[in-house]
Each structure stands twice: as C-alpha cells, then as structure tokens.
Coordinates of C-alpha atoms in Angstrom, one line a residue:
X1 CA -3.3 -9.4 -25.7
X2 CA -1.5 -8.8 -22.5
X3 CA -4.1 -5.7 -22.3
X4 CA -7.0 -7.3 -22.3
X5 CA -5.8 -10.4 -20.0
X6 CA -4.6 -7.8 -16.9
X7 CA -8.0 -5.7 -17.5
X8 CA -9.6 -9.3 -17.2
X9 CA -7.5 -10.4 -14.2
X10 CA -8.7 -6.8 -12.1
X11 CA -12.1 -7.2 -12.9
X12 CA -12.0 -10.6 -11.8
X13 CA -9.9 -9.7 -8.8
X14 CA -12.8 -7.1 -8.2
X15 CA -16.0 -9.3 -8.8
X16 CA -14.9 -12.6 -7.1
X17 CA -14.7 -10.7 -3.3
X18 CA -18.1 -9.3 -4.2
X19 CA -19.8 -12.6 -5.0
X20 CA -18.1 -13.6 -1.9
X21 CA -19.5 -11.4 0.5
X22 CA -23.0 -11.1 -0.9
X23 CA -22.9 -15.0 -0.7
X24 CA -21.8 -14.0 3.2
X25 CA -24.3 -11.0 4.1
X26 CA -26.7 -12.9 5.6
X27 CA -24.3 -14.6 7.9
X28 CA -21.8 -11.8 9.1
X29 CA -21.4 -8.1 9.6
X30 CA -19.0 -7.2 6.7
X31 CA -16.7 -4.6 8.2
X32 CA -14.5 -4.2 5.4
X33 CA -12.8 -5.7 1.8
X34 CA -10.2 -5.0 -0.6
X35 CA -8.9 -7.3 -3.4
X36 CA -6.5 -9.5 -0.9
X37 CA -9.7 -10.5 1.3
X38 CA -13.0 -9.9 3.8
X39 CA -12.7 -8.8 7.1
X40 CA -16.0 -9.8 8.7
X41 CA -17.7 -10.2 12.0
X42 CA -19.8 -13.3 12.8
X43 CA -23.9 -12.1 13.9
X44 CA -24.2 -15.6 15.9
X45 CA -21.6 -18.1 17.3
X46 CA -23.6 -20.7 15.9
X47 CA -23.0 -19.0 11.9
X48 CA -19.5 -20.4 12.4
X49 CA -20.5 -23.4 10.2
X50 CA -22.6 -21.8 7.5
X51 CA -19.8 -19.4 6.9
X52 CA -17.2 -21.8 6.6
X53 CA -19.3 -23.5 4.4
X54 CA -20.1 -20.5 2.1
X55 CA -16.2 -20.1 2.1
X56 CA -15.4 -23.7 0.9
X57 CA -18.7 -23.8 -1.8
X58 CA -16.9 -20.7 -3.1
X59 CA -13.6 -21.6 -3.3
X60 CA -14.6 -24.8 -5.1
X61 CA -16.6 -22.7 -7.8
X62 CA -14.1 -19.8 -8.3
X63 CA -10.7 -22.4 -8.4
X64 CA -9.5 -20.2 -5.7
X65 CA -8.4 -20.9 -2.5
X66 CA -9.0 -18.7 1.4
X67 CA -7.0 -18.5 4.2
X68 CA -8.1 -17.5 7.3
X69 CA -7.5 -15.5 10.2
X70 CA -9.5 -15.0 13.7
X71 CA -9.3 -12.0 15.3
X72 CA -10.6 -11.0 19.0
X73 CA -11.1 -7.3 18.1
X74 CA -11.1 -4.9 15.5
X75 CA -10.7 -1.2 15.8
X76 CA -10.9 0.8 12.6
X77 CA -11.3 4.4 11.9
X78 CA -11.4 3.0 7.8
X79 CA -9.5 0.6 6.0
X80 CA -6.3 1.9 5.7
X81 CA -6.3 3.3 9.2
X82 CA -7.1 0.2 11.6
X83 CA -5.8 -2.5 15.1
X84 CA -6.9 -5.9 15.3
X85 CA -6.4 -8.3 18.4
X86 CA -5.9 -11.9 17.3
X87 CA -6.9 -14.8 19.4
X88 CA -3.5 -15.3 20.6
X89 CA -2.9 -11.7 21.5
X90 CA -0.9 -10.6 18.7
X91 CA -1.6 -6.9 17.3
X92 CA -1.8 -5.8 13.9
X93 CA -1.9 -1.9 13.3
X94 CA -1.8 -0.2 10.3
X95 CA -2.2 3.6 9.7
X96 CA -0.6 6.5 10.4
X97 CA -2.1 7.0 13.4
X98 CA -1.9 3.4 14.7
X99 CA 0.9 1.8 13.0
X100 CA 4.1 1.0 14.3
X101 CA 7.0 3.5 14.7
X102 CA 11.0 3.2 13.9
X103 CA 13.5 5.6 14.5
X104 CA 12.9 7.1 11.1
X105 CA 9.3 7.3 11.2
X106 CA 8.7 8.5 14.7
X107 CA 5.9 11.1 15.1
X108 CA 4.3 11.7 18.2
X109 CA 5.4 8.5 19.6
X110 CA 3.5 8.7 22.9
X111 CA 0.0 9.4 21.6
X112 CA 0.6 6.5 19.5
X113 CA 0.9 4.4 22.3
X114 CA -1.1 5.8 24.5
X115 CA -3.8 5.0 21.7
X116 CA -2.7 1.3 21.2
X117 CA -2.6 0.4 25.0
X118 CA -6.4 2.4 25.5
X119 CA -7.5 -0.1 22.3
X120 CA -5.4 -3.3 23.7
X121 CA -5.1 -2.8 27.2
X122 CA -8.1 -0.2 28.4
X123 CA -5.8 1.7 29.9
X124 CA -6.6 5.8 29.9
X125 CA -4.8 7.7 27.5
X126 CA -4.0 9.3 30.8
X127 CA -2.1 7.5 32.5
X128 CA -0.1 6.3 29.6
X129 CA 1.1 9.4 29.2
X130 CA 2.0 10.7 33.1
X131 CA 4.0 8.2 33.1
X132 CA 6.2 8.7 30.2
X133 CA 9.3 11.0 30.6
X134 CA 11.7 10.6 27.5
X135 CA 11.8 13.7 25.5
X136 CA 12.1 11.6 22.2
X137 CA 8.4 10.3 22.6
X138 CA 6.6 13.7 22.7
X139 CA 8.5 14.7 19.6
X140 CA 5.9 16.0 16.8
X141 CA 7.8 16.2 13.5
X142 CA 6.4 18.8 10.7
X143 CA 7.8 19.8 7.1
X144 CA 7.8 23.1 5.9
X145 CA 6.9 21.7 2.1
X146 CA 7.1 22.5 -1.5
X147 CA 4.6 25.4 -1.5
X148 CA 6.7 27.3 1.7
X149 CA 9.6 29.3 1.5
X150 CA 10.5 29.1 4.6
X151 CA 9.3 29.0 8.9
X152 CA 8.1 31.8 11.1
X153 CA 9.3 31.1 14.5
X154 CA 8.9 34.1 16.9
X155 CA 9.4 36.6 14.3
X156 CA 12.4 34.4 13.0
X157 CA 12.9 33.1 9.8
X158 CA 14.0 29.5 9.7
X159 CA 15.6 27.9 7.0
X160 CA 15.1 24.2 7.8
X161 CA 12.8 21.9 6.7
X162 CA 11.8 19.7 9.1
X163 CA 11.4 20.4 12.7
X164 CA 10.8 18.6 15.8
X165 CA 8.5 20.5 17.9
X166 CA 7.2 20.1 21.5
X167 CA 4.1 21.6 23.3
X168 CA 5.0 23.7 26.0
X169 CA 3.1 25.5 29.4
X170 CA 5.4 28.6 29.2
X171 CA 8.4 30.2 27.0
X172 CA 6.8 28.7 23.5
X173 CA 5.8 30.4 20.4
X174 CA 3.3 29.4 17.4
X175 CA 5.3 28.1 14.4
X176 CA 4.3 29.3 11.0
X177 CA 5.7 29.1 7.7
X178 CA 5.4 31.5 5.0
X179 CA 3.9 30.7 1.4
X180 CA 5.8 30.7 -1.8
X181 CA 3.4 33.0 -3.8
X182 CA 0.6 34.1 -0.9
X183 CA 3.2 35.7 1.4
X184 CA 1.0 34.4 4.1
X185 CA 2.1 33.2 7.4
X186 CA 0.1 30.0 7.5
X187 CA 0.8 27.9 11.0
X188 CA 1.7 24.4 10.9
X189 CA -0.9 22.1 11.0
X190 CA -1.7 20.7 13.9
X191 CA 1.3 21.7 15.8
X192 CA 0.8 23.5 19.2
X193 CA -0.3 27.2 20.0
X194 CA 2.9 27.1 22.3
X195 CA 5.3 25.1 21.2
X196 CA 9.5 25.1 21.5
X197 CA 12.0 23.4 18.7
X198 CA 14.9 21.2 19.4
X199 CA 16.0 19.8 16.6
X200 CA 20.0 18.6 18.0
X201 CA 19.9 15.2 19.2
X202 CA 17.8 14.1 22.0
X203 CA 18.3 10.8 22.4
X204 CA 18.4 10.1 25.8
X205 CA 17.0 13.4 27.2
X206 CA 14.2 13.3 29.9
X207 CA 11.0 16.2 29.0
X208 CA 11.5 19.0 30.5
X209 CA 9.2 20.9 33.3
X210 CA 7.3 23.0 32.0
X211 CA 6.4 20.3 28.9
X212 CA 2.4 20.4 28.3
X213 CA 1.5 16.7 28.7
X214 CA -2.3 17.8 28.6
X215 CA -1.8 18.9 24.9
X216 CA -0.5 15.2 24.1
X217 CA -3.3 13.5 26.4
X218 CA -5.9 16.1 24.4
X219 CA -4.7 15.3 20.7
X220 CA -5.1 10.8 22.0
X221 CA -8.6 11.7 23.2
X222 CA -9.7 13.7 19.5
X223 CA -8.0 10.7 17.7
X224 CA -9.7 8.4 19.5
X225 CA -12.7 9.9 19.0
X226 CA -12.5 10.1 15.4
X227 CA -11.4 6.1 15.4
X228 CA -14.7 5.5 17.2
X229 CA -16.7 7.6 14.8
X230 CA -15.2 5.6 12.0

C-alpha cells in the first residue's frame, strides 16, 4: 500500500546516510548529515582515496548514486544555521543569522555582513561596520505578535505591528509591548535599551549622529561567539 511503501522509502532514506558514514568514520571528521547528504572533513590529505573509494563501494551496493562537493571552509553554529567556502571562492550561507538578505527579508543587514566578511574575509566586525553609513543597513525589524495587544513606546501606545528600530547614544527609549491576558509590559527581544523607530521610508537615508554603532559591533561579536561555540 502506498503507506507502507513511503514509511519504507523514509526509513531507507534514514538508514542508507548512516551506513554511509559509519562506513566513513574512520576516514573523516563527520561534521554534519541530513537525508540529501554528508558534510565531512578529511583527517589526512592522503584519505582522499579511501574515501572516494568507500563512496563508490557504497553507491554500487545501495543502487544509488553521490555527487560531490569540495569546500575550503565550513563555519557552522548547527545545521540549519551554517557558511561554507568552496574551492573556487563561492559562498554558501544558510540561516538566519548568515543567510542572504532581500529587500523583504532584511534584518540587521550590517551585522550580517559584518559576520560573513569576519568568516570569508577576516576582516573585524569592526571595521565592517565604521565604515557603513546607510541607515537601511542598521535597521532591526521586530513584530509585536499574536499574544500582544499592542507596543509601549515611551509611555505611548502603538498600534503597528512591525517596527523598524535603531539603537541609539541619546534621545531613545526601550520598546515594549503589552500582553494579551498578562497585562505585562514585556520588552522586545533583543531590541536595544535605547532605541528610536522610523518606520516611513528610508531608502536612501544616511545614519544619523548620534546612531550607536557599538551596539551593532556588540550583537556581531555575541553571534559570532555563539557560531564558534557551535
């Protein structure tokens, strides 16, 4: 029955990688596997051989068949959260933290990139960042959500529900937003202590002065740290 057959075709899908990579182990540092494939990292130059031959003996005995991809680096914080380096330079990024932005999916642009060019390019998170000056690339969207009535802005209630925020030295508030049944004023995570809205169109726009780059080069550094940590 077409039951039985798909619960066949995930197990199978499930146990073929495994018997893969325990035929592997011995060979390679296995860094991390899903049902599409292995990424792994050769222990010895010299392995390259034996592991292509593991790959080939097993494709012959399961009737299916690998492709392969070579990669220069890897950074990954866990599997659905990593940056790899190919051979010829191109980058692959995937995650929210890592992944890349479009105009409708573009949270703190900057700290992105000022993670991606520390990973790529070892370049401080630093300097990526003094050197940016569009507004657009500090923006950090946040959602009010389901569970919140509404936002608590400097003892204003704000009907919106999204908001693009921006850390600020001087003239910002906390944003909040208050709970459908608690009543509580819970803030907005991760957004800035001190932060100001502007949420008209900035495309365009350069920061402004008193705009808290050392909150942006703070949040890269904790991300990065967490990458490293895995």
């Amino acid at each position: 029955s077409a039951p039985v057959n798909s619960n066949n075709i995930c197990i199978s899908a499930q146990l073929f990688p495994i018997d893969l990579i325990d035929e592997l182990e011995s060979t390679c540092q296995i860094i991390q596997s899903n049902t599409d494939g292995v990424l792994l990292k050769l222990y010895r130059k010299e392995d390259y051989k034996e592991v292509m031959a593991i790959c080939k003996e097993w494709s012959e005995r399961t009737k299916m068949k690998l492709g392969f991809d070579f990669y220069r680096k890897v950074v990954q914080k866990d599997v659905n959260n990593y940056l790899v380096v190919g051979t010829d330079e191109e980058v692959k990024r995937k995650g929210s933290w890592l992944k890349e932005l479009s105009p409708l999916d573009n949270d703190l642009p900057i700290v992105n990139k000022a993670l991606v060019d520390y990973f790529t390019k070892n370049i401080p998170v630093e300097v990526t960042i003094s050197k940016a000056d569009n507004l657009i690339d500090f923006q950090m969207i946040t959602k009010v959500g389901d569970k919140y009535d509404n936002a608590v802005y400097d003892d204003e209630t704000l009907t919106d529900t999204v908001y693009r925020v921006f850390a600020t030295k001087v003239g910002g508030h906390t944003l909040y937003k208050k709970h459908s049944v608690k009543q509580s004023e819970d803030k907005t995570a991760s957004t800035p202590e001190s932060c100001i809205i502007i949420n008209e169109n900035i495309e365009g726009r350069k920061i402004f002065p008193d705009l808290d780059k050392a909150w942006y080069v703070g949040m890269a550094n904790k991300r990065i740290e967490k990458i490293l940590k895995g």
